[in-house]
């Protein structure tokens, strides 16, 4: 895991963002949390993913029962940090993580 100078986990390490290109559109996901965005283009899918992640964060941070229902998965720190950054930077955060995966996907599609 990457760390910053304060020895905290980087936010880009907390979101396992994946991108899948299909004939009908693009699926973007925070795969390890089962949160999905869909669009006709990569940009549309990423925008939808950010909206879905914000909605998830609102539900998760506002409801202890919902937190407990996640079977011990602790998303608290990551979501608190995610909602604390400006919305304009949230999509960039997810985009940075997805680009690592997207290179692999594009190579597979083109081969």
JSON list of C-alpha atoms in Angstrom, two decimals:
[
{"chain": "A", "resi": 1, "resn": "UNK", "atom": "CA", "xyz": [0.00, 0.00, 0.00]},
{"chain": "A", "resi": 2, "resn": "UNK", "atom": "CA", "xyz": [1.15, 3.49, -0.77]},
{"chain": "A", "resi": 3, "resn": "UNK", "atom": "CA", "xyz": [1.54, 5.88, 2.10]},
{"chain": "A", "resi": 4, "resn": "UNK", "atom": "CA", "xyz": [1.95, 9.60, 2.27]},
{"chain": "A", "resi": 5, "resn": "UNK", "atom": "CA", "xyz": [4.45, 11.44, 4.42]},
{"chain": "A", "resi": 6, "resn": "UNK", "atom": "CA", "xyz": [2.08, 11.15, 7.41]},
{"chain": "A", "resi": 7, "resn": "UNK", "atom": "CA", "xyz": [2.07, 7.33, 7.11]},
{"chain": "A", "resi": 8, "resn": "UNK", "atom": "CA", "xyz": [-1.64, 7.34, 6.26]},
{"chain": "A", "resi": 9, "resn": "UNK", "atom": "CA", "xyz": [-3.04, 5.16, 3.52]},
{"chain": "A", "resi": 10, "resn": "UNK", "atom": "CA", "xyz": [-3.45, 7.07, 0.28]},
{"chain": "A", "resi": 11, "resn": "UNK", "atom": "CA", "xyz": [-7.09, 7.55, -0.74]},
{"chain": "A", "resi": 12, "resn": "UNK", "atom": "CA", "xyz": [-6.32, 6.08, -4.15]},
{"chain": "A", "resi": 13, "resn": "UNK", "atom": "CA", "xyz": [-5.40, 2.84, -2.37]},
{"chain": "A", "resi": 14, "resn": "UNK", "atom": "CA", "xyz": [-8.74, 2.71, -0.57]},
{"chain": "A", "resi": 15, "resn": "UNK", "atom": "CA", "xyz": [-10.89, 2.61, -3.69]},
{"chain": "A", "resi": 16, "resn": "UNK", "atom": "CA", "xyz": [-10.49, -0.37, -6.00]},
{"chain": "A", "resi": 17, "resn": "UNK", "atom": "CA", "xyz": [-11.83, 1.44, -9.08]},
{"chain": "A", "resi": 18, "resn": "UNK", "atom": "CA", "xyz": [-12.35, -0.75, -12.12]},
{"chain": "A", "resi": 19, "resn": "UNK", "atom": "CA", "xyz": [-13.50, 0.12, -15.65]},
{"chain": "A", "resi": 20, "resn": "UNK", "atom": "CA", "xyz": [-15.15, -2.25, -18.11]},
{"chain": "A", "resi": 21, "resn": "UNK", "atom": "CA", "xyz": [-15.81, -1.21, -21.70]},
{"chain": "A", "resi": 22, "resn": "UNK", "atom": "CA", "xyz": [-18.68, -2.97, -23.46]},
{"chain": "A", "resi": 23, "resn": "UNK", "atom": "CA", "xyz": [-20.38, -2.54, -26.81]},
{"chain": "A", "resi": 24, "resn": "UNK", "atom": "CA", "xyz": [-23.24, -0.72, -25.06]},
{"chain": "A", "resi": 25, "resn": "UNK", "atom": "CA", "xyz": [-21.28, 1.54, -22.73]},
{"chain": "A", "resi": 26, "resn": "UNK", "atom": "CA", "xyz": [-18.85, 1.78, -19.87]},
{"chain": "A", "resi": 27, "resn": "UNK", "atom": "CA", "xyz": [-19.18, 0.33, -16.38]},
{"chain": "A", "resi": 28, "resn": "UNK", "atom": "CA", "xyz": [-17.15, 1.99, -13.62]},
{"chain": "A", "resi": 29, "resn": "UNK", "atom": "CA", "xyz": [-17.05, 0.47, -10.17]},
{"chain": "A", "resi": 30, "resn": "UNK", "atom": "CA", "xyz": [-15.55, 0.70, -6.73]},
{"chain": "A", "resi": 31, "resn": "UNK", "atom": "CA", "xyz": [-15.27, -3.02, -7.11]},
{"chain": "A", "resi": 32, "resn": "UNK", "atom": "CA", "xyz": [-14.44, -4.07, -3.56]},
{"chain": "A", "resi": 33, "resn": "UNK", "atom": "CA", "xyz": [-17.52, -2.16, -2.28]},
{"chain": "A", "resi": 34, "resn": "UNK", "atom": "CA", "xyz": [-19.93, -3.17, -5.06]},
{"chain": "A", "resi": 35, "resn": "UNK", "atom": "CA", "xyz": [-20.70, 0.42, -6.07]},
{"chain": "A", "resi": 36, "resn": "UNK", "atom": "CA", "xyz": [-21.28, 0.96, -9.78]},
{"chain": "A", "resi": 37, "resn": "UNK", "atom": "CA", "xyz": [-21.67, 3.79, -12.26]},
{"chain": "A", "resi": 38, "resn": "UNK", "atom": "CA", "xyz": [-22.71, 3.40, -15.87]},
{"chain": "A", "resi": 39, "resn": "UNK", "atom": "CA", "xyz": [-22.59, 5.63, -18.93]},
{"chain": "A", "resi": 40, "resn": "UNK", "atom": "CA", "xyz": [-22.23, 5.71, -22.67]},
{"chain": "A", "resi": 41, "resn": "UNK", "atom": "CA", "xyz": [-18.70, 7.09, -22.23]},
{"chain": "A", "resi": 42, "resn": "UNK", "atom": "CA", "xyz": [-15.90, 6.78, -19.70]},
{"chain": "A", "resi": 43, "resn": "UNK", "atom": "CA", "xyz": [-16.63, 10.30, -18.44]},
{"chain": "A", "resi": 44, "resn": "UNK", "atom": "CA", "xyz": [-20.35, 9.57, -18.02]},
{"chain": "A", "resi": 45, "resn": "UNK", "atom": "CA", "xyz": [-19.59, 6.36, -16.14]},
{"chain": "A", "resi": 46, "resn": "UNK", "atom": "CA", "xyz": [-17.12, 8.12, -13.82]},
{"chain": "A", "resi": 47, "resn": "UNK", "atom": "CA", "xyz": [-19.59, 10.94, -13.12]},
{"chain": "A", "resi": 48, "resn": "UNK", "atom": "CA", "xyz": [-22.28, 8.37, -12.30]},
{"chain": "A", "resi": 49, "resn": "UNK", "atom": "CA", "xyz": [-19.85, 6.45, -10.08]},
{"chain": "A", "resi": 50, "resn": "UNK", "atom": "CA", "xyz": [-19.06, 9.59, -8.06]},
{"chain": "A", "resi": 51, "resn": "UNK", "atom": "CA", "xyz": [-22.78, 10.24, -7.54]},
{"chain": "A", "resi": 52, "resn": "UNK", "atom": "CA", "xyz": [-23.31, 6.64, -6.43]},
{"chain": "A", "resi": 53, "resn": "UNK", "atom": "CA", "xyz": [-20.33, 6.78, -4.07]},
{"chain": "A", "resi": 54, "resn": "UNK", "atom": "CA", "xyz": [-21.58, 10.07, -2.56]},
{"chain": "A", "resi": 55, "resn": "UNK", "atom": "CA", "xyz": [-25.02, 8.49, -2.01]},
{"chain": "A", "resi": 56, "resn": "UNK", "atom": "CA", "xyz": [-23.40, 5.44, -0.44]},
{"chain": "A", "resi": 57, "resn": "UNK", "atom": "CA", "xyz": [-21.27, 7.69, 1.80]},
{"chain": "A", "resi": 58, "resn": "UNK", "atom": "CA", "xyz": [-24.35, 9.61, 2.94]},
{"chain": "A", "resi": 59, "resn": "UNK", "atom": "CA", "xyz": [-26.16, 6.37, 3.81]},
{"chain": "A", "resi": 60, "resn": "UNK", "atom": "CA", "xyz": [-23.13, 4.80, 5.46]},
{"chain": "A", "resi": 61, "resn": "UNK", "atom": "CA", "xyz": [-22.07, 7.83, 7.49]},
{"chain": "A", "resi": 62, "resn": "UNK", "atom": "CA", "xyz": [-25.61, 8.65, 8.58]},
{"chain": "A", "resi": 63, "resn": "UNK", "atom": "CA", "xyz": [-26.79, 5.24, 9.72]},
{"chain": "A", "resi": 64, "resn": "UNK", "atom": "CA", "xyz": [-25.04, 3.05, 12.30]},
{"chain": "A", "resi": 65, "resn": "UNK", "atom": "CA", "xyz": [-27.32, 0.12, 11.43]},
{"chain": "A", "resi": 66, "resn": "UNK", "atom": "CA", "xyz": [-26.23, 0.39, 7.80]},
{"chain": "A", "resi": 67, "resn": "UNK", "atom": "CA", "xyz": [-22.59, 0.42, 8.91]},
{"chain": "A", "resi": 68, "resn": "UNK", "atom": "CA", "xyz": [-23.15, -2.68, 11.03]},
{"chain": "A", "resi": 69, "resn": "UNK", "atom": "CA", "xyz": [-24.95, -4.44, 8.15]},
{"chain": "A", "resi": 70, "resn": "UNK", "atom": "CA", "xyz": [-21.75, -4.30, 6.08]},
{"chain": "A", "resi": 71, "resn": "UNK", "atom": "CA", "xyz": [-20.54, -7.35, 8.01]},
{"chain": "A", "resi": 72, "resn": "UNK", "atom": "CA", "xyz": [-17.66, -5.65, 9.75]},
{"chain": "A", "resi": 73, "resn": "UNK", "atom": "CA", "xyz": [-16.31, -3.91, 6.65]},
{"chain": "A", "resi": 74, "resn": "UNK", "atom": "CA", "xyz": [-15.06, -0.55, 7.82]},
{"chain": "A", "resi": 75, "resn": "UNK", "atom": "CA", "xyz": [-15.42, 2.10, 5.17]},
{"chain": "A", "resi": 76, "resn": "UNK", "atom": "CA", "xyz": [-15.72, 4.85, 7.76]},
{"chain": "A", "resi": 77, "resn": "UNK", "atom": "CA", "xyz": [-12.28, 6.42, 7.43]},
{"chain": "A", "resi": 78, "resn": "UNK", "atom": "CA", "xyz": [-12.19, 6.26, 3.65]},
{"chain": "A", "resi": 79, "resn": "UNK", "atom": "CA", "xyz": [-15.68, 7.70, 3.26]},
{"chain": "A", "resi": 80, "resn": "UNK", "atom": "CA", "xyz": [-15.04, 10.49, 5.77]},
{"chain": "A", "resi": 81, "resn": "UNK", "atom": "CA", "xyz": [-11.94, 11.45, 3.82]},
{"chain": "A", "resi": 82, "resn": "UNK", "atom": "CA", "xyz": [-13.76, 11.13, 0.48]},
{"chain": "A", "resi": 83, "resn": "UNK", "atom": "CA", "xyz": [-16.62, 13.46, 1.43]},
{"chain": "A", "resi": 84, "resn": "UNK", "atom": "CA", "xyz": [-14.18, 15.95, 2.97]},
{"chain": "A", "resi": 85, "resn": "UNK", "atom": "CA", "xyz": [-12.48, 16.68, -0.34]},
{"chain": "A", "resi": 86, "resn": "UNK", "atom": "CA", "xyz": [-14.13, 19.02, -2.86]},
{"chain": "A", "resi": 87, "resn": "UNK", "atom": "CA", "xyz": [-16.52, 17.31, -5.27]},
{"chain": "A", "resi": 88, "resn": "UNK", "atom": "CA", "xyz": [-14.40, 18.45, -8.20]},
{"chain": "A", "resi": 89, "resn": "UNK", "atom": "CA", "xyz": [-11.50, 16.41, -6.80]},
{"chain": "A", "resi": 90, "resn": "UNK", "atom": "CA", "xyz": [-13.56, 13.30, -6.01]},
{"chain": "A", "resi": 91, "resn": "UNK", "atom": "CA", "xyz": [-13.84, 12.28, -9.64]},
{"chain": "A", "resi": 92, "resn": "UNK", "atom": "CA", "xyz": [-10.11, 12.86, -10.12]},
{"chain": "A", "resi": 93, "resn": "UNK", "atom": "CA", "xyz": [-9.38, 10.58, -7.18]},
{"chain": "A", "resi": 94, "resn": "UNK", "atom": "CA", "xyz": [-11.42, 7.75, -8.70]},
{"chain": "A", "resi": 95, "resn": "UNK", "atom": "CA", "xyz": [-10.06, 8.46, -12.16]},
{"chain": "A", "resi": 96, "resn": "UNK", "atom": "CA", "xyz": [-6.46, 8.15, -10.93]},
{"chain": "A", "resi": 97, "resn": "UNK", "atom": "CA", "xyz": [-7.18, 4.72, -9.53]},
{"chain": "A", "resi": 98, "resn": "UNK", "atom": "CA", "xyz": [-9.14, 3.55, -12.56]},
{"chain": "A", "resi": 99, "resn": "UNK", "atom": "CA", "xyz": [-6.40, 4.52, -15.01]},
{"chain": "A", "resi": 100, "resn": "UNK", "atom": "CA", "xyz": [-4.12, 1.85, -13.53]},
{"chain": "A", "resi": 101, "resn": "UNK", "atom": "CA", "xyz": [-6.75, -0.76, -14.38]},
{"chain": "A", "resi": 102, "resn": "UNK", "atom": "CA", "xyz": [-7.91, 0.80, -17.64]},
{"chain": "A", "resi": 103, "resn": "UNK", "atom": "CA", "xyz": [-4.51, 0.32, -19.30]},
{"chain": "A", "resi": 104, "resn": "UNK", "atom": "CA", "xyz": [-4.83, -3.41, -18.69]},
{"chain": "A", "resi": 105, "resn": "UNK", "atom": "CA", "xyz": [-8.42, -3.47, -20.03]},
{"chain": "A", "resi": 106, "resn": "UNK", "atom": "CA", "xyz": [-7.51, -1.53, -23.20]},
{"chain": "A", "resi": 107, "resn": "UNK", "atom": "CA", "xyz": [-4.63, -3.89, -23.94]},
{"chain": "A", "resi": 108, "resn": "UNK", "atom": "CA", "xyz": [-6.97, -6.87, -23.56]},
{"chain": "A", "resi": 109, "resn": "UNK", "atom": "CA", "xyz": [-9.57, -5.30, -25.87]},
{"chain": "A", "resi": 110, "resn": "UNK", "atom": "CA", "xyz": [-6.99, -4.41, -28.52]},
{"chain": "A", "resi": 111, "resn": "UNK", "atom": "CA", "xyz": [-5.35, -7.84, -28.59]}
]
